[in-house]
Short mmCIF file of C-alpha atoms and ligand atoms in Angstrom, two decimals:
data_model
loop_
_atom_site.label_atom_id
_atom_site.label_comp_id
_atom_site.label_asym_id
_atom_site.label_seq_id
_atom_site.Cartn_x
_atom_site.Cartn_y
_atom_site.Cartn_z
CA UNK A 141 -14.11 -1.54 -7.31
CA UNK A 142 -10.27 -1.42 -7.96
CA UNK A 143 -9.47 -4.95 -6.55
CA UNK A 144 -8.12 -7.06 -8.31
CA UNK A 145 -7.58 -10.52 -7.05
CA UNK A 146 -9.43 -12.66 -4.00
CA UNK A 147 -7.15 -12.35 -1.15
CA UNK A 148 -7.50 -9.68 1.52
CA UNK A 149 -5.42 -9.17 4.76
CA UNK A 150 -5.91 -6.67 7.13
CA UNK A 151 -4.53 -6.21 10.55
CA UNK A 152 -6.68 -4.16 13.56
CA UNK A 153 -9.23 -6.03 11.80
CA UNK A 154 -11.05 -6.22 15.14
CA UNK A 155 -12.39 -3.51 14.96
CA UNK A 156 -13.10 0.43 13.50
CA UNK A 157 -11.81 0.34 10.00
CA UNK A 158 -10.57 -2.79 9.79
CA UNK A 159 -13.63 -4.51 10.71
CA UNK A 160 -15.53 -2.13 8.36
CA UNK A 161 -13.16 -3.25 5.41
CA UNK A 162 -12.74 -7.19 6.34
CA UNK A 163 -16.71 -7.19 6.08
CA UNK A 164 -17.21 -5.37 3.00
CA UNK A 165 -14.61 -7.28 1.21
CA UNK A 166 -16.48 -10.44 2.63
CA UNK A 167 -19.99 -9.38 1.21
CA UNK A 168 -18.19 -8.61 -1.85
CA UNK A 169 -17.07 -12.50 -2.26
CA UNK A 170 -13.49 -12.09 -1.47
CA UNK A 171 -11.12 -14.02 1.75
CA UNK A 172 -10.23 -11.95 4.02
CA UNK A 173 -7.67 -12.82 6.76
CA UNK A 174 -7.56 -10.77 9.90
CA UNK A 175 -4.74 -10.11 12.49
CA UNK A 176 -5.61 -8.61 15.89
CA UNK A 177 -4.30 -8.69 19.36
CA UNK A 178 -7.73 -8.53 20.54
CA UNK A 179 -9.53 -11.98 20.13
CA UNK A 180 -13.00 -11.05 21.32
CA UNK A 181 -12.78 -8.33 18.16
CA UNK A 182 -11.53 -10.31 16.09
CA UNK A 183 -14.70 -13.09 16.84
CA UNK A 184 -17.45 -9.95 16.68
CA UNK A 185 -15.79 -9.03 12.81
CA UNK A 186 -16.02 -12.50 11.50
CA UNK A 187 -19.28 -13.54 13.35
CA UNK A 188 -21.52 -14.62 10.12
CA UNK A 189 -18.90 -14.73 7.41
CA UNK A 190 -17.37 -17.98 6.86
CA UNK A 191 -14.99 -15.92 4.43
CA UNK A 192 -13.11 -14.10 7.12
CA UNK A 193 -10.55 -15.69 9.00
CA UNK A 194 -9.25 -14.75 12.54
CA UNK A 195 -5.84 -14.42 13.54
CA UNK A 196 -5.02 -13.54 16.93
CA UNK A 197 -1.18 -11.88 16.64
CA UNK A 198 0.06 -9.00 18.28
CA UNK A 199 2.34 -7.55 15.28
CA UNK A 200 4.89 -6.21 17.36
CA UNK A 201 6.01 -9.92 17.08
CA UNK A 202 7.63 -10.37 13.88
CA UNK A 203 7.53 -14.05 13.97
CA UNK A 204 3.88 -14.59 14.88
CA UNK A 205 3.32 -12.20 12.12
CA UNK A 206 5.34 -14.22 9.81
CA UNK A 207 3.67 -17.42 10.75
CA UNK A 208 0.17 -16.06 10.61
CA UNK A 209 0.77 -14.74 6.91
CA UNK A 210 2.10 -18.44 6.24
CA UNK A 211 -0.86 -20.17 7.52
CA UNK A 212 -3.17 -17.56 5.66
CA UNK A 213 -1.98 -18.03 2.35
CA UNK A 214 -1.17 -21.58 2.80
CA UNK A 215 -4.93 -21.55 3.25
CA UNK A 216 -7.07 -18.48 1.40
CA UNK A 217 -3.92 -18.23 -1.24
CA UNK A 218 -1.61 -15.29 -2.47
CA UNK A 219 -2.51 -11.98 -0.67
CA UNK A 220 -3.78 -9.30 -3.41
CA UNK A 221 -4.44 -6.82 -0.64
CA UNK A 222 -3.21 -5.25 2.66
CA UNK A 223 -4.90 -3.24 4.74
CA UNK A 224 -2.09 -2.04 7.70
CA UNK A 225 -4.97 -0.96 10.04
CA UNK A 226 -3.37 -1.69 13.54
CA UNK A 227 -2.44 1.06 15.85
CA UNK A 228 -3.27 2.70 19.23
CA UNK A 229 -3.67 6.47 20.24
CA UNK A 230 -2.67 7.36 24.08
CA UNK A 231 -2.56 11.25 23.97
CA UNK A 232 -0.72 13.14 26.34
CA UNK A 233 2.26 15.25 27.14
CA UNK A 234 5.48 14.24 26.08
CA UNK A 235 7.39 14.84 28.91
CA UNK A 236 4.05 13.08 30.84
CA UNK A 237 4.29 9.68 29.04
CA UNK A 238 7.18 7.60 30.55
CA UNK A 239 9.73 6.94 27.62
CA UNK A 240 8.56 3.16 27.38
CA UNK A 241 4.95 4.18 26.63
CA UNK A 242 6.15 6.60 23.61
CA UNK A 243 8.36 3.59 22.58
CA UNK A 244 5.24 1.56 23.25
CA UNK A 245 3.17 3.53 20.83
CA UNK A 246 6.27 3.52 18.56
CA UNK A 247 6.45 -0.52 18.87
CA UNK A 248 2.72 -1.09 17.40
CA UNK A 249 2.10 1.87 15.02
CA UNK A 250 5.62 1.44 13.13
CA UNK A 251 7.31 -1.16 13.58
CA UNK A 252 4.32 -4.01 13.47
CA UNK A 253 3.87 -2.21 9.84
CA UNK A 254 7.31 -3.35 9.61
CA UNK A 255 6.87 -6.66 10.69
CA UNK A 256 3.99 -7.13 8.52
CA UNK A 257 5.57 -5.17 5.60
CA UNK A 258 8.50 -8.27 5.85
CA UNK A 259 5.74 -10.60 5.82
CA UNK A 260 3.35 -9.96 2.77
CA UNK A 261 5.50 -7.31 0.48
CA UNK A 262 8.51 -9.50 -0.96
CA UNK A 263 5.37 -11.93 -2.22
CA UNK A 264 3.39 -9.20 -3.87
CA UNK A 265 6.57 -7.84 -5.36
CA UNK A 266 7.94 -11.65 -6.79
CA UNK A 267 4.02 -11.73 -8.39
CA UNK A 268 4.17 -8.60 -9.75
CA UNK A 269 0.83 -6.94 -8.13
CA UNK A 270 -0.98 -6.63 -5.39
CA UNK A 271 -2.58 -3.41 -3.17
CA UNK A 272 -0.66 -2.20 -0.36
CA UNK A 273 -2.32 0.03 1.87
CA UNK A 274 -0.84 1.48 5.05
CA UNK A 275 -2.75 4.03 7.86
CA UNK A 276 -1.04 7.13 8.62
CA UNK A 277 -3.38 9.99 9.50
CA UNK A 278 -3.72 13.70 9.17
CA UNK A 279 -1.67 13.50 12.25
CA UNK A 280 1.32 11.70 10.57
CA UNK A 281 1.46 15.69 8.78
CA UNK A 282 0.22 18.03 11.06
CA UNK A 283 2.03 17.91 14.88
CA UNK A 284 -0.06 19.68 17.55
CA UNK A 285 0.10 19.57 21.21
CA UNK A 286 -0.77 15.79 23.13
CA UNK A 287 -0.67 14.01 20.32
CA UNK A 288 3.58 14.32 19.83
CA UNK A 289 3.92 10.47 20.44
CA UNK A 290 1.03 9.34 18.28
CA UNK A 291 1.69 11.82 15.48
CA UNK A 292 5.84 10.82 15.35
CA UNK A 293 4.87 6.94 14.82
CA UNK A 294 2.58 8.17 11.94
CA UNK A 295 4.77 10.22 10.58
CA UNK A 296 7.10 7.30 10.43
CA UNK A 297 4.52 5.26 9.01
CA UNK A 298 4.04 7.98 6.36
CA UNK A 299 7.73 8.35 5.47
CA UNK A 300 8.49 4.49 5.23
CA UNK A 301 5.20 4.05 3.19
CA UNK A 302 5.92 6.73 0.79
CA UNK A 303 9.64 5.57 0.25
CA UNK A 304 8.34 1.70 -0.04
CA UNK A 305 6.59 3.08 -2.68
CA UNK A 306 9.03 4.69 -4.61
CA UNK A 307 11.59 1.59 -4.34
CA UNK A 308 9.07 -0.27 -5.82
CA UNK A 309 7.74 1.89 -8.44
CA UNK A 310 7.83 -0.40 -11.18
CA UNK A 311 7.10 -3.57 -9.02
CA UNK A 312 3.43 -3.76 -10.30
CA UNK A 313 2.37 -3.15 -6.39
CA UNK A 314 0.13 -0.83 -5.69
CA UNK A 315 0.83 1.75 -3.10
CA UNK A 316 -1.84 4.01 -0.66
CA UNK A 317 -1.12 6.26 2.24
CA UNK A 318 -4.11 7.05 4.40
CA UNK A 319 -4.11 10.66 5.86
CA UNK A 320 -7.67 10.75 7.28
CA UNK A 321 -8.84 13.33 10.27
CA UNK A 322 -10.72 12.03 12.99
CA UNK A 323 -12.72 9.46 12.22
CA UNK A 324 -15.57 7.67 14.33
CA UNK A 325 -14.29 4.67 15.73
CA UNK A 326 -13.19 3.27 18.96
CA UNK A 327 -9.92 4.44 18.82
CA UNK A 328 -10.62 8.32 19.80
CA UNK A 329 -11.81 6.48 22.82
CA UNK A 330 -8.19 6.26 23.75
CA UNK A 331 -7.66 9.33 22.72
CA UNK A 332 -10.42 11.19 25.11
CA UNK A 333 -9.55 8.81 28.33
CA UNK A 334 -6.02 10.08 28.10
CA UNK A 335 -5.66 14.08 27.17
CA UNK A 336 -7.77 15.39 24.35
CA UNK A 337 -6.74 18.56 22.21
CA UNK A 338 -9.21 21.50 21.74
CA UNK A 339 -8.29 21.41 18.12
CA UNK A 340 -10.00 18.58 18.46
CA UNK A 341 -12.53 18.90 20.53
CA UNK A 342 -13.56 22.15 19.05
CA UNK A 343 -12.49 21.23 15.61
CA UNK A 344 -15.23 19.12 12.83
CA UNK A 345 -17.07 16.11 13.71
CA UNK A 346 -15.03 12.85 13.52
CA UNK A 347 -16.00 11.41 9.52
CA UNK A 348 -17.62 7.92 9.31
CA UNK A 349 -15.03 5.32 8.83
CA UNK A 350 -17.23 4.57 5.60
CA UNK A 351 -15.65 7.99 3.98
CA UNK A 352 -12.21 6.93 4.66
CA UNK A 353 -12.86 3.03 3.06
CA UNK A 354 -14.29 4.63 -0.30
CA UNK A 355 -11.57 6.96 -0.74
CA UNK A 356 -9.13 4.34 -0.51
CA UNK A 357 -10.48 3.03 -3.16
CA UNK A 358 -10.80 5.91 -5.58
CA UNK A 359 -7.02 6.80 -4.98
CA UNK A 360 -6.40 3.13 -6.00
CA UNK A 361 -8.58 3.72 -8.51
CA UNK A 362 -6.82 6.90 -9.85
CA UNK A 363 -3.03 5.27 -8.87
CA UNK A 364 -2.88 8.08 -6.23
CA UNK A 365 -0.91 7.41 -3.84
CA UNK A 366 -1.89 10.22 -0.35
CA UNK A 367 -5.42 9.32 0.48
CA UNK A 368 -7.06 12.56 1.86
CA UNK A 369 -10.77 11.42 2.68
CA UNK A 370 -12.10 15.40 2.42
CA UNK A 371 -11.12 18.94 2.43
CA UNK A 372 -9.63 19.24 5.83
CA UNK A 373 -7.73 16.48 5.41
CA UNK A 374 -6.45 17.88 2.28
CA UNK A 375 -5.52 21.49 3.73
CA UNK A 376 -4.45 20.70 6.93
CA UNK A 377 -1.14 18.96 4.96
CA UNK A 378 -1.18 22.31 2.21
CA UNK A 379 -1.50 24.64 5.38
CA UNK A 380 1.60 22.67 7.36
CA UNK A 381 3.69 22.78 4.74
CA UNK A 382 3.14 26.14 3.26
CA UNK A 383 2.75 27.99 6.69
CA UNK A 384 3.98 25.74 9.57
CA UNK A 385 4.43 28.80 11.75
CA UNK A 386 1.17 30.12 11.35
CA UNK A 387 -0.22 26.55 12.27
CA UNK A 388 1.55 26.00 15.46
CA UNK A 389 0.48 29.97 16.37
CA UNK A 390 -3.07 28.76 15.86
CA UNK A 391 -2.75 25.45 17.66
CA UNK A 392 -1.54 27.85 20.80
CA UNK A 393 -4.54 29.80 20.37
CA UNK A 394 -6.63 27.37 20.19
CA UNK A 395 -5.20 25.53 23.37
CA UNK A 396 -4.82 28.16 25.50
CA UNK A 397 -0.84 27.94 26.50
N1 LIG B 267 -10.00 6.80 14.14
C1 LIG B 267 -9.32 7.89 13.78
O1 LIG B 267 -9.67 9.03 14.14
C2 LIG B 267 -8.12 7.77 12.88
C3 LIG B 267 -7.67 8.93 12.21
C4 LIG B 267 -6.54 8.83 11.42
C5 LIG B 267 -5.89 7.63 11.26
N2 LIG B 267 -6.35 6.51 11.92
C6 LIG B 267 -5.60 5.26 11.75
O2 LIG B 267 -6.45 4.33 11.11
C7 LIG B 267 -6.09 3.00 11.52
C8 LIG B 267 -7.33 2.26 11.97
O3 LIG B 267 -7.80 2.91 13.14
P1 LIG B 267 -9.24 2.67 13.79
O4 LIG B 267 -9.76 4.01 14.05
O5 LIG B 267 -10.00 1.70 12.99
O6 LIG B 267 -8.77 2.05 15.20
P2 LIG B 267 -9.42 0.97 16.18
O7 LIG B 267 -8.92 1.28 17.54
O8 LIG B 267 -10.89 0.89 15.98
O9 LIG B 267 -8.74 -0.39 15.66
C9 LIG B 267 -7.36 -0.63 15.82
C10 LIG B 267 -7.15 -2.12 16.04
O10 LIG B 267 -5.74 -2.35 16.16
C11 LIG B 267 -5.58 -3.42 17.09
N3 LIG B 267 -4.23 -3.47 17.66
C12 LIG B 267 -3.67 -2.62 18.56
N4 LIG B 267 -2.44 -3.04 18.90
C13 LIG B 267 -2.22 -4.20 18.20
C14 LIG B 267 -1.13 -5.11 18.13
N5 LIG B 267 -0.01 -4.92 18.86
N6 LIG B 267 -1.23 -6.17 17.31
C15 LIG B 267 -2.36 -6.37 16.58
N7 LIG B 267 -3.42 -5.56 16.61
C16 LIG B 267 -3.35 -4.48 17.41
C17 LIG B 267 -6.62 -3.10 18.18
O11 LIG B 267 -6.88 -4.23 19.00
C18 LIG B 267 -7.80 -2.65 17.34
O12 LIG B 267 -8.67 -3.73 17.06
C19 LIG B 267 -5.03 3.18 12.61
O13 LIG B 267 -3.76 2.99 12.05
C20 LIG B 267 -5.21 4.62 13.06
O14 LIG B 267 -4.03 5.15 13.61
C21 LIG B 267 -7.45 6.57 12.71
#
């Protein structure tokens, strides 16, 4: 596998792909620190590993973030990779989510990457490597209807990742953006409880979080930098740029208004 080093840190490691990552990395022999806001998660992920190592930080707090990182390298070392898992997906209406819930969803999904992008990124720049890894989604490139406030933070988290990247070029970091479509994990729960698109609900089956985890690591592998974990994922961002008309015509379809 592409990593090199023996220092993971992910955040939303307490669960979906997060969890799925923090454990592999642990089977694989490496430390792996984990930041959540949910403790019982967090607990569940490390539960038989003596490698992985629980934080509980909400990383809309820059200096619990800060302070966190701190204690985890003081302890497991330099951090060689970081996995910026954390985010949460209300879908609704724009107009139908009170500003401070937008701003909310806003709060976690960009600026904790910002917090945590403070925290561990000056390090792995003054060593000259390390893996940075950020989660946008398919959504961060193709807007539909009810997921405006979701898809706008991961656009943002697309745009600063891909400009982080190119400030840093010859750093010696390495940089991923993860696009993936739907992919089986708690976090469509939100989605469904909430408002849930027909292109979704009539669209493929979510992909196992596995798919998304392996093609991380064959972008690293290849120095790619977009992470599309399959086809769809790969034309919905040629079809939104080539024919954004013709996308939003079909998303209206599709809906029904
Ligand atoms: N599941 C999907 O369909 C899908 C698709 C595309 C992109 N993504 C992105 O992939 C990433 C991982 O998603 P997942 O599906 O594993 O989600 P998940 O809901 O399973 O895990 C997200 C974790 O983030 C944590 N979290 C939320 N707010 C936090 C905060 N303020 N501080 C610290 N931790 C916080 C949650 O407690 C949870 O454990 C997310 O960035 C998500 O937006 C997911």
């Amino acid at each position: 596998m592409a990593m090199q080093g023996n220092v993971v840190l992910i955040t939303g490691g307490g669960s979906g792909m997060g969890r799925l990552a923090a454990q592999r990395w642990a089977k694989a022999g490496k430390q792996v620190a984990i930041l959540d806001i949910n403790e019982a998660g967090l607990q569940e992920t490390a539960e038989g590993f003596n490698t992985i190592h629980p934080f509980v930080v909400d990383i809309t707090d820059f200096q619990s973030v800060k302070k966190s990182v701190e204690e985890a390298e003081a302890k497991l070392g330099p951090i060689d990779r970081l996995y910026n898992c954390a985010a949460i997906m209300p879908l609704g209406k724009l107009l139908e989510f009170s500003p401070e819930r937008t701003q909310q969803m806003m709060n976690i999904n960009y600026n904790g990457l910002v917090n945590v992008t403070h925290a561990v990124l000056p390090g792995m720049i003054a060593r000259g490597k390390g893996d940075f890894i950020s989660f946008a989604s398919m959504a961060g490139w193709v807007p539909m209807l009810l997921t405006g406030a979701y898809s706008a933070s991961k656009f943002a988290v697309a745009c600063y990742t891909e400009t982080l990247f190119h400030e840093n070029i010859n750093s010696g970091v390495r940089f991923a953006c993860v696009c993936p479509p739907a992919v089986a994990t708690p976090l469509l729960k939100q989605g469904k409880e909430t408002a849930w698109p027909k292109m979704l609900q009539e669209g493929d089956d979510p992909i196992a979080p596995e798919e998304v985890i392996d093609a991380i690591e064959k972008s690293i592998d290849k120095n790619e930098f977009w992470v599309f974990p399959n086809s769809a994922a790969r034309w919905g961002n040629r079809v939104r740029r080539m024919f954004p008309g013709a996308l939003w015509k079909h998303v209206h379809k599709v809906e029904g208004w």
